[in-house]
XYZ file of C-alpha atoms in Angstrom:
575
model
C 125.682 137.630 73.280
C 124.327 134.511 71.200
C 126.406 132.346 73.791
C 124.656 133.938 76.710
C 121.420 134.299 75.195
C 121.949 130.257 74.133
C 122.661 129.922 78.165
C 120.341 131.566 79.474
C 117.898 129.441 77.393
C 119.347 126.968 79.218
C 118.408 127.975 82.565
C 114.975 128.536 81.916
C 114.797 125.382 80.117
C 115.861 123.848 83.767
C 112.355 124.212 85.767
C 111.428 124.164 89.239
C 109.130 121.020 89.560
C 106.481 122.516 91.567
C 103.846 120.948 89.796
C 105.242 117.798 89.218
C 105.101 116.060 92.807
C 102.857 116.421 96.032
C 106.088 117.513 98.107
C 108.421 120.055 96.721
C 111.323 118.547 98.792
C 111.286 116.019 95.927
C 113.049 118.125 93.935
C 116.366 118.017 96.479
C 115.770 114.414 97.106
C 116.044 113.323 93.483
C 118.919 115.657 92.839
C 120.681 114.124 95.784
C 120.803 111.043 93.142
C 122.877 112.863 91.111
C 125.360 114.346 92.914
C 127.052 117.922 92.436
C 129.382 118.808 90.077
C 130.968 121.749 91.872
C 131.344 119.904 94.650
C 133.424 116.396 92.663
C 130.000 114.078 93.420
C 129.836 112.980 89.768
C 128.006 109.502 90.863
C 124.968 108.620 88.710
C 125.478 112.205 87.664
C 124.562 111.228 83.669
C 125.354 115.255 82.643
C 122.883 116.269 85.180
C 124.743 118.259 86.934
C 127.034 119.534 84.566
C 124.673 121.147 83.263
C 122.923 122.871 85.915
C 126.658 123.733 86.905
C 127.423 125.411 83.331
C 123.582 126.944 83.487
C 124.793 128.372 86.529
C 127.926 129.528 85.236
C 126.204 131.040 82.504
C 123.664 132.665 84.481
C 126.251 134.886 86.864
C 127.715 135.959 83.771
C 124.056 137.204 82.217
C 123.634 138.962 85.767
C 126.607 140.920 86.100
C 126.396 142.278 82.368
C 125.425 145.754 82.379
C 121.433 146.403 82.408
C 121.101 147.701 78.752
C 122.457 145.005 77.334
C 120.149 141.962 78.511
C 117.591 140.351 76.893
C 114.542 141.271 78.746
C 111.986 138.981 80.358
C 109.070 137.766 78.668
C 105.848 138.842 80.804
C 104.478 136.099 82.461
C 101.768 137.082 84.599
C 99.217 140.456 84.175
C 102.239 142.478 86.093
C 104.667 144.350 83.757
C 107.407 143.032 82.532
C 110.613 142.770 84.824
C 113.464 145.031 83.910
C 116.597 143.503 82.348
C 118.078 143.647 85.492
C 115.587 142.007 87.112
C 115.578 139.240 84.333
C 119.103 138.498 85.171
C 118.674 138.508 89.024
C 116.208 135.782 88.029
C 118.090 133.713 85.799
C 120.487 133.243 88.443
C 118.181 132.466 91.056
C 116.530 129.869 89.092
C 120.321 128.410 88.267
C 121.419 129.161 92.581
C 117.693 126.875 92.657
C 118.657 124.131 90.416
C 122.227 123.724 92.482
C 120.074 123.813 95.225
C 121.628 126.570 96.857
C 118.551 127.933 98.281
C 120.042 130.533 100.456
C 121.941 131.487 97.854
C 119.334 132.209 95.758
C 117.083 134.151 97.947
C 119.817 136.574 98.393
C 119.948 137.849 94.727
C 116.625 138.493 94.686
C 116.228 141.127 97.377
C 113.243 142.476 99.375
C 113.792 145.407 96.528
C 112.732 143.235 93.981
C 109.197 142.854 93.860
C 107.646 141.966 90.481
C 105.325 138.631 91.342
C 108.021 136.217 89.804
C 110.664 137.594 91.855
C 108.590 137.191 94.765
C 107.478 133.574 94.099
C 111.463 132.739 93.482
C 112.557 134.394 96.819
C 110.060 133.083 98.665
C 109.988 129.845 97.503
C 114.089 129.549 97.759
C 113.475 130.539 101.859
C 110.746 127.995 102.260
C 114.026 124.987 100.337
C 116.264 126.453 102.891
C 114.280 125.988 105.822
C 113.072 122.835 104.799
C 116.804 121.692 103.795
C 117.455 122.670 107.741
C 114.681 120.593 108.845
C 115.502 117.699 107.086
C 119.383 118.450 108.282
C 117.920 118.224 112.185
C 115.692 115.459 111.847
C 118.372 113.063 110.335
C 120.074 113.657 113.665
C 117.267 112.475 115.498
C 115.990 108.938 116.920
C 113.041 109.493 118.369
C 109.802 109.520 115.589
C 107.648 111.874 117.933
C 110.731 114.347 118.278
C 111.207 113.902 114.523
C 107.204 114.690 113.995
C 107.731 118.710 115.746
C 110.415 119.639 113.994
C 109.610 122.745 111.472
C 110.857 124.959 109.357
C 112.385 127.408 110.786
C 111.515 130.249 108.123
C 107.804 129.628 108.101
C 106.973 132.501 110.773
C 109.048 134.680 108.970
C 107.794 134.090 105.900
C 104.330 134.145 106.832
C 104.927 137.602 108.231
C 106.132 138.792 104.972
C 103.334 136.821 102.287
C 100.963 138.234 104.327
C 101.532 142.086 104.104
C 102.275 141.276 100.371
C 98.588 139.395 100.049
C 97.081 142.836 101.204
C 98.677 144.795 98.933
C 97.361 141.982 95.936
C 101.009 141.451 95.347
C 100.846 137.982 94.735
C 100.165 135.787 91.833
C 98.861 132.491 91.504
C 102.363 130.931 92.493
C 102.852 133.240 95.329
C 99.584 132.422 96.573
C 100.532 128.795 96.551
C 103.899 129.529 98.594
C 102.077 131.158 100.906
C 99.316 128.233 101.163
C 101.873 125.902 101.845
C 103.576 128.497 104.493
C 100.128 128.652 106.103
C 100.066 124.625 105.954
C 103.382 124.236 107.420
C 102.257 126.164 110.788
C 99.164 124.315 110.838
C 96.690 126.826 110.146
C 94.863 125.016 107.799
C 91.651 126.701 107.591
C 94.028 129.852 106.288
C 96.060 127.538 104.161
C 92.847 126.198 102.518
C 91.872 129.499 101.943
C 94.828 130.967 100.794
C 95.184 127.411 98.283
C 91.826 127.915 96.747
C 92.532 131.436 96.358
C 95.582 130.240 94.249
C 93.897 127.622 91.851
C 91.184 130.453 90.704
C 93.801 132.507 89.649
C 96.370 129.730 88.549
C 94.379 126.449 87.805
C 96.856 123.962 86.026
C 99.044 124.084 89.599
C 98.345 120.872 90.377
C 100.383 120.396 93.573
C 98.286 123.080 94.528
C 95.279 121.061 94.498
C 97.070 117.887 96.072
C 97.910 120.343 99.314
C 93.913 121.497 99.151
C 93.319 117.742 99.250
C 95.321 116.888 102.537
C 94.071 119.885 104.390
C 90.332 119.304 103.715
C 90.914 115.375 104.388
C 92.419 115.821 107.110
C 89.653 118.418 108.053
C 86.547 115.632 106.911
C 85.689 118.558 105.047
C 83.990 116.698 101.581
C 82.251 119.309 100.589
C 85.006 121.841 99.730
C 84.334 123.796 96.551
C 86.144 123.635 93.287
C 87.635 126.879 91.578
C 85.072 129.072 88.963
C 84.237 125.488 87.640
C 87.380 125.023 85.898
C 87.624 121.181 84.682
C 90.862 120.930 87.024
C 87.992 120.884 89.837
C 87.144 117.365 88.646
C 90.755 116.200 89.344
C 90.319 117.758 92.568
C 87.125 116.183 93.517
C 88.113 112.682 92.316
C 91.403 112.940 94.276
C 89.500 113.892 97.535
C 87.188 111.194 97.210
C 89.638 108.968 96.684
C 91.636 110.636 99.881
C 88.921 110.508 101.737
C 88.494 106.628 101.006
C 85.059 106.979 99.489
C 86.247 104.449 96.740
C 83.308 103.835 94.823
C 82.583 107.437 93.825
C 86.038 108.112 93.138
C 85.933 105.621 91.048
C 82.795 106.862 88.963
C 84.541 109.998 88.836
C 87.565 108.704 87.279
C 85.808 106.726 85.505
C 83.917 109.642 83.394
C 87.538 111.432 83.223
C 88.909 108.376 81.608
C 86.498 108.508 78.979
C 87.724 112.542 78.407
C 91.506 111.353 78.836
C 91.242 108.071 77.336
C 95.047 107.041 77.130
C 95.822 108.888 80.990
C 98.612 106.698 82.139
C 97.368 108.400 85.810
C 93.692 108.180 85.465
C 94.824 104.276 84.560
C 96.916 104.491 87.834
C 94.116 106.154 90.207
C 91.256 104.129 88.780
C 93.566 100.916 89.665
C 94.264 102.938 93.456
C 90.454 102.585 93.787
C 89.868 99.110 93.142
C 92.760 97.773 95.040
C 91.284 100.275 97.973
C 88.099 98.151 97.674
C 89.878 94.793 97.484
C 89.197 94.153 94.097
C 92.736 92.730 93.206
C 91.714 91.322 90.051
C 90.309 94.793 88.870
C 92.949 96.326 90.102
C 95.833 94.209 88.540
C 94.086 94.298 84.898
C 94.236 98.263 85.363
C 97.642 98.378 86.337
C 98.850 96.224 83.486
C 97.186 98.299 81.264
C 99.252 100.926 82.178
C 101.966 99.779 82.020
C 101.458 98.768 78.839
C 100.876 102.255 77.827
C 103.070 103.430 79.858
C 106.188 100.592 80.808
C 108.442 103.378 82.292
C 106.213 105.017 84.715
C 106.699 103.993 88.488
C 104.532 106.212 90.038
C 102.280 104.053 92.026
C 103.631 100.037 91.461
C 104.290 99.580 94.394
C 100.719 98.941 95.212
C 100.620 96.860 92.180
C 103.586 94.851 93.814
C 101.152 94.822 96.931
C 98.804 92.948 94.990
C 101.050 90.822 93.873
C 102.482 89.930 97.179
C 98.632 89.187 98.435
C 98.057 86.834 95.523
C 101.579 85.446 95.985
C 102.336 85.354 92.420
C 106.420 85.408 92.780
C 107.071 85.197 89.216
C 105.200 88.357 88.072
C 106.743 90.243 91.324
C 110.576 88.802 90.642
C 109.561 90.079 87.056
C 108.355 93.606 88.021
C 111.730 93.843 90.328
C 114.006 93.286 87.723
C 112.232 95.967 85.222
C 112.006 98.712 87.670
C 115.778 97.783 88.374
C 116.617 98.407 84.503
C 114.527 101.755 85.082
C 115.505 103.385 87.799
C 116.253 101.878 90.554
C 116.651 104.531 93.013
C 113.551 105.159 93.314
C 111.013 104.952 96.747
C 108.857 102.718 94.427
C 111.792 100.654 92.939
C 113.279 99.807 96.428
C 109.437 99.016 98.087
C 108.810 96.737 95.052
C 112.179 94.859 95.675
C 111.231 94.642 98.923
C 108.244 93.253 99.012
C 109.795 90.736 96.482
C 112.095 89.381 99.497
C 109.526 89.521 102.048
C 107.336 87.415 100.174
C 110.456 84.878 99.913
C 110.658 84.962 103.600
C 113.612 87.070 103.612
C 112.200 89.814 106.236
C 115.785 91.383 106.879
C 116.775 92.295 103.681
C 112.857 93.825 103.135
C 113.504 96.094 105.978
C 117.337 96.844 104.445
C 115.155 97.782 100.992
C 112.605 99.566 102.903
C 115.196 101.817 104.493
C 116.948 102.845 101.288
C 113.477 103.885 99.880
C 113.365 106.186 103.016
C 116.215 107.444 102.579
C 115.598 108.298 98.684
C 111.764 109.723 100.098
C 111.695 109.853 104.251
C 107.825 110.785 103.672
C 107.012 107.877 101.718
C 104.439 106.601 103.983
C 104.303 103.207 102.449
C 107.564 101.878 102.652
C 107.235 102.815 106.610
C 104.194 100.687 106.604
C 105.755 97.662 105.182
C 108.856 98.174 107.174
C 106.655 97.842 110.328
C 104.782 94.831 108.840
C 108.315 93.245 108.352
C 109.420 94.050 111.461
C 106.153 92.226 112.976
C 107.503 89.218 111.201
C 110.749 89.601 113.341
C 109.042 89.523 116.498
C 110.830 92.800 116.792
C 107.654 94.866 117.950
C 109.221 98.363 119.248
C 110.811 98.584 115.567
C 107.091 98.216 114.368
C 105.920 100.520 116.695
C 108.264 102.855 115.740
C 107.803 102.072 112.194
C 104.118 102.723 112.023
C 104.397 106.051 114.414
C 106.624 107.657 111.963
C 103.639 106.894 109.077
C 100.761 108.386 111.086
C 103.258 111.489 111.791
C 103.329 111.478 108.018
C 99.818 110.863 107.101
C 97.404 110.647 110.047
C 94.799 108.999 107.047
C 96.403 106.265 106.575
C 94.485 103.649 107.995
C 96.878 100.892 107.881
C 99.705 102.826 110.014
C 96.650 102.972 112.689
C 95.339 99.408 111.562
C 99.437 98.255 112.123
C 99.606 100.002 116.044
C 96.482 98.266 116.608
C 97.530 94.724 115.584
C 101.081 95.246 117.443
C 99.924 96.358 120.892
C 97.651 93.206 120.667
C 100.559 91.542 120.080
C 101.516 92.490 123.199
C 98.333 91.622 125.281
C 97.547 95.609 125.683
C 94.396 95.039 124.382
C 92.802 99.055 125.735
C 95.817 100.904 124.085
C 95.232 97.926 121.054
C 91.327 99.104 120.797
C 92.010 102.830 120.606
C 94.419 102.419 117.638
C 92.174 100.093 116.010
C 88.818 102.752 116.832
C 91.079 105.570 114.599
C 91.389 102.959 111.586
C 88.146 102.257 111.794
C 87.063 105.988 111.732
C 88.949 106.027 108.397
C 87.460 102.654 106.946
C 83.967 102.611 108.072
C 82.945 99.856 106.048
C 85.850 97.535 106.265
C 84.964 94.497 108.061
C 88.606 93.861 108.953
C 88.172 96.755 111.328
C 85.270 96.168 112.786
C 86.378 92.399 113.356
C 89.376 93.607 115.304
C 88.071 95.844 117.466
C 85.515 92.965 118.466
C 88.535 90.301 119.150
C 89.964 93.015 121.850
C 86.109 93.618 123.796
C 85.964 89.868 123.485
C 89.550 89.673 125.026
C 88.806 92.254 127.527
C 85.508 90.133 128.266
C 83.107 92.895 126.950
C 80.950 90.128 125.076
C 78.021 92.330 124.355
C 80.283 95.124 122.408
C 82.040 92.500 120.568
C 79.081 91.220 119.519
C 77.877 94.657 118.033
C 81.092 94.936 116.091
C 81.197 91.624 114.444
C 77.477 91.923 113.676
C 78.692 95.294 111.878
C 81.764 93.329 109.736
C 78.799 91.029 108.960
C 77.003 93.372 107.604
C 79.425 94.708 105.916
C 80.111 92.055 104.002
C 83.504 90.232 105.836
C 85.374 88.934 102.761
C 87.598 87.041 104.893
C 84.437 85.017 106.468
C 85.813 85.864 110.182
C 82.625 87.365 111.618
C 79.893 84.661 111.388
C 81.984 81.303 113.278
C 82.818 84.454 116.236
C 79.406 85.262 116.277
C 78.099 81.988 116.417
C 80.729 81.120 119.274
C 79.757 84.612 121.579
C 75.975 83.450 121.573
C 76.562 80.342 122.100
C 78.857 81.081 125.394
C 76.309 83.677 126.327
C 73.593 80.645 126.426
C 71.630 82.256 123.458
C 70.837 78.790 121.642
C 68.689 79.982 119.174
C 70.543 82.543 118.003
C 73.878 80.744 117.588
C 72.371 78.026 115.805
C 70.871 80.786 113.341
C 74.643 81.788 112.629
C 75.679 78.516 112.461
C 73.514 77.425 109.876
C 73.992 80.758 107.939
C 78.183 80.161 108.457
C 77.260 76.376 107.007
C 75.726 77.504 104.052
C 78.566 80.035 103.320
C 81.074 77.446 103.076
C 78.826 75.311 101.006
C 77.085 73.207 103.641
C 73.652 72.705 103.921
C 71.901 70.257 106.588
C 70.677 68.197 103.546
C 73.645 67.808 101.716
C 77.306 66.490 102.381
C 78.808 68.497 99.976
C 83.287 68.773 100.726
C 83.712 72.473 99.752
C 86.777 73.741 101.643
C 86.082 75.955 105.025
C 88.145 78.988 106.060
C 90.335 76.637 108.247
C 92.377 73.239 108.002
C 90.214 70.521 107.260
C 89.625 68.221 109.447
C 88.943 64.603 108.025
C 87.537 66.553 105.091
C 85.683 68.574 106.971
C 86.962 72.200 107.821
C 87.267 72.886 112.038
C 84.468 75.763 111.739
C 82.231 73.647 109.751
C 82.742 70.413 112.366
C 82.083 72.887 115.632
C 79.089 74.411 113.366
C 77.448 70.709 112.779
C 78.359 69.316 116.564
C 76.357 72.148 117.562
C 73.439 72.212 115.372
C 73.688 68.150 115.967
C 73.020 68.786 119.727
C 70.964 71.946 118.984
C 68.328 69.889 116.831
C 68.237 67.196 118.749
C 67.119 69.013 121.915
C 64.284 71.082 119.586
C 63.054 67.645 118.469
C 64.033 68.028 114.568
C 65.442 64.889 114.788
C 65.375 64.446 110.701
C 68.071 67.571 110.243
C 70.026 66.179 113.865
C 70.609 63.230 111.749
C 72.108 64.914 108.804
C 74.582 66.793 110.753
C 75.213 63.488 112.474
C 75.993 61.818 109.680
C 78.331 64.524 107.523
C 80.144 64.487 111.203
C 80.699 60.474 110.460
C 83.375 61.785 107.820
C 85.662 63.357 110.520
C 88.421 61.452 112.434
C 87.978 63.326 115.701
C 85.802 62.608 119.064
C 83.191 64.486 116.564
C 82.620 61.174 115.224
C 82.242 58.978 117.879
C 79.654 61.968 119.050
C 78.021 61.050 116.276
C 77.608 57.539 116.465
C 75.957 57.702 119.948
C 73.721 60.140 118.105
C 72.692 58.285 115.661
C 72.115 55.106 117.855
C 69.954 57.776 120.103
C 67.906 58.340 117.095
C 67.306 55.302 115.885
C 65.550 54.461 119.769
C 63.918 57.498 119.425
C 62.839 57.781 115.626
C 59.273 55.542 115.089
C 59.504 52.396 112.717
């Protein structure tokens, strides 16, 4: 008895991590790492699976001993306790579980068997199995759209069932959250976020069960959806939708004040760095993340958007670096193979990128960045259905992910379908409000499909949004100036002369957005050829002859422009 007592230990030492990622498939898709033991697959297998074999083994022996002579099960909810022979029925589910034999394990525990934690087990084990099927049927299939409506098959059933047990106030806080993520599955997610919240007031510390309240109300715009009985898990919540929901800035404040309650939170560290690299603070964001890992060098959770920012500052070293550490940790990983890939796609090396992009999909085939940066690499390739395809499969995934939409957008104007590129680019937008970027390509496709007073309205929008990447202000300048609105252009162009570090006074040499032109950038030679010809026809003849004579430092017709100016002046200026 001390042997099976010492096993059974064992068994419930082996959890279910339903609390310890977003997606329960996890779970099967890091144990696919490992191999099974049963079945010879002793790969990577590092004991793993040993010993969920011999917890296994140990549990079908606990289970057929004779009811009086179990240990019985500690009580784990208000419920009574289960019967010994219930106890060992759910030892060897749990062990069926960790095999992932999820069939397997719903059978032991019968429809007779109805003590919550038998429930939650058998319930949970159908909803594996049917998403082990759907997995099984999507691998088989090419098309991303036909991949996107496949479903688990046992959802209806299961519904059906959760249901009739929810009004009879069978269910506990874990059966609640199987049947919120039943309800979630068939797309009823006004139920399933009823059902969810339901299940975090009676079970708090279920933290997936948050994260699946957090899609449904994001994807519902719903920011206003109440935490449970004011528990401090709420503030997780409410930080995590905000930060969802890509209101940066107060998720930030919110983490913020949680940081200072959880001061050495490797993931506060981790979602507070999230936030500033959402707001394009890469600095901010890179300082955070290095703190972390400092704390915390063997976490990956999340660095692969520190490799993003790496990538975007170009800093090879520090990304080669990062590759070969999350190599020596684990490197069969989603992050792992994204971070290796963005190492080679910032060498130039686009087809192996997209060979390490696919082998984080197929550790993680919901890992909506890797798909993202697989279409971005396949953009490089000039090979734009791949992108397409690429970036379909993400918004199937996550339809808030505004660079999936962002991606579509910037392919199909690629390929001079400017309408279908607008309506792709109008969804990102929708989910970035006050990203410039957006705004600025939605205007290039009106101003492509010659719709000059709507592209006007959205660049004066990035403008006024601030339009970090100074693309707004020359475009604006240009559209009233083809539209014959003088004054107005040369008000941009003045205001696009003093952002670069021009002034009509001065002849300072700071660099423009462009290539320089004879010293001079090309948007700041158009801007002063302009506002040359603009002043000179207002009479200001004093500032026409300082843009004349900064254009004098060009090596282009600008100059000679210039010259015939400034002999015109001289004629016209007294003394």
């Amino acid at each position: 008895m001390a042997v099976l007592k010492f096993h059974s230990e064992v068994t419930f030492g082996v959890r279910l991590s339903t609390s310890a990622r977003r997606d329960p498939r996890q779970f099967e898709i890091r144990e696919r790492r490992f191999g099974n033991a049963k079945s010879g697959e002793t790969w990577g297998a590092l004991g793993f699976a040993e010993l969920l074999s011999s917890a296994q083994w140990a549990a079908e022996l606990l289970a057929s001993l004779p009811g009086g002579d179990q240990q019985p099960a500690p009580a784990v909810s208000s419920q009574p306790a289960a019967n010994s022979r219930t106890w060992g029925a759910l030892m060897l589910a749990k062990a069926h579980l960790g095999m992932r034999e999820y069939s397997r394990a719903a059978s032991v525990l019968g429809r007779e068997n109805q003590t919550p934690c038998a429930i939650f087990f058998r319930c949970y084990a159908l909803y594996m199995a049917g998403e082990k099927r759907k997995e099984e049927e999507v691998a088989e299939l090419q098309d991303p759209v036909e991949k996107g409506r496949v479903k688990n098959p046992e959802l209806k059933q299961l519904e059906e069932e959760l249901e009739a047990l929810h009004r009879q106030r069978q269910l506990d806080g874990l059966g609640l959250y199987v049947y919120g993520m039943v309800l979630k599955g068939l797309e009823l997610k006004e139920d399933a976020r009823r059902i969810l919240l339901e299940s975090v007031q009676v079970f708090p510390c279920n933290w997936s069960a948050w994260l699946d309240i957090v899609a449904i109300c994001s994807d519902l715009n719903d920011e206003d959806s109440p935490a449970a009985s004011g528990h401090w898990m709420g503030r997780f919540f409410e930080a995590a939708l905000l930060l969802e929901l890509q209101r940066n800035e107060a998720a930030k404040d919110r983490y913020s004040q949680l940081k200072a309650a959880f001061p050495e939170s490797s993931y506060l560290t981790s979602q507070l760095a999230t936030c500033f690299y959402n707001m394009r603070n890469f600095d901010a964001s890179q300082a955070a993340f290095e703190e972390m890992r400092k704390r915390d060098p063997y976490r990956l959770t999340s660095l692969d958007t520190y490799s993003n920012i790496l990538f975007v500052k170009e800093q090879s070293a520090a990304l080669s670096h990062l590759a070969r550490q999350v190599v020596k940790i684990d490197k069969y990983t989603p992050e792992a193979c994204s971070i290796i890939g963005n190492y080679y796609s910032l060498k130039g090396e686009h087809e192996k990128a997209v060979i390490y992009f696919q082998r984080a999909l197929s550790l993680n085939r919901h890992f909506t960045p890797a798909w993202i940066l697989m279409g971005h690499e396949f953009m490089e390739m000039k090979n734009t259905s791949a992108a397409i395809d690429a970036y379909r499969t993400a918004v199937v995934i996550n339809q808030r992910d505004y660079r999936a939409w962002y991606g579509l957008g910037q392919t199909y104007e690629l390929l001079s379908l400017h309408f279908y590129a607008l309506f792709y680019y109008r969804r990102a937008m929708t989910l970035r409000p006050e990203d410039a970027r957006m705004w600025c390509a939605m205007a290039q496709c009106y101003d492509l499909m010659d719709r000059k007073v709507e592209a006007l309205r959205c660049y004066e929008k990035a403008h006024r949004c601030g339009d970090r990447e100074r693309m707004a202000l020359p475009r604006l300048a240009r559209l009233h100036r083809d539209l014959g609105e003088r004054r107005q252009a040369a008000a941009y162009y003045t205001q696009m002369l003093a952002q670069s570090g021009h002034s009509l006074g001065e002849g300072s040499r700071a660099p423009g957005p462009l290539q320089p032109l004879g010293g001079l950038s090309t948007e700041v030679v158009e801007a002063l050829r302009f506002l040359m010809a603009f002043m000179a026809e207002e009479g200001r003849l004093q500032d026409c002859e300082a843009c004349a004579l900064q254009l004098l430092d060009t090596a282009g017709p600008e100059k000679d422009e210039a010259k015939a100016m400034l002999r015109n002046l001289r004629q016209r200026m007294p003394g």
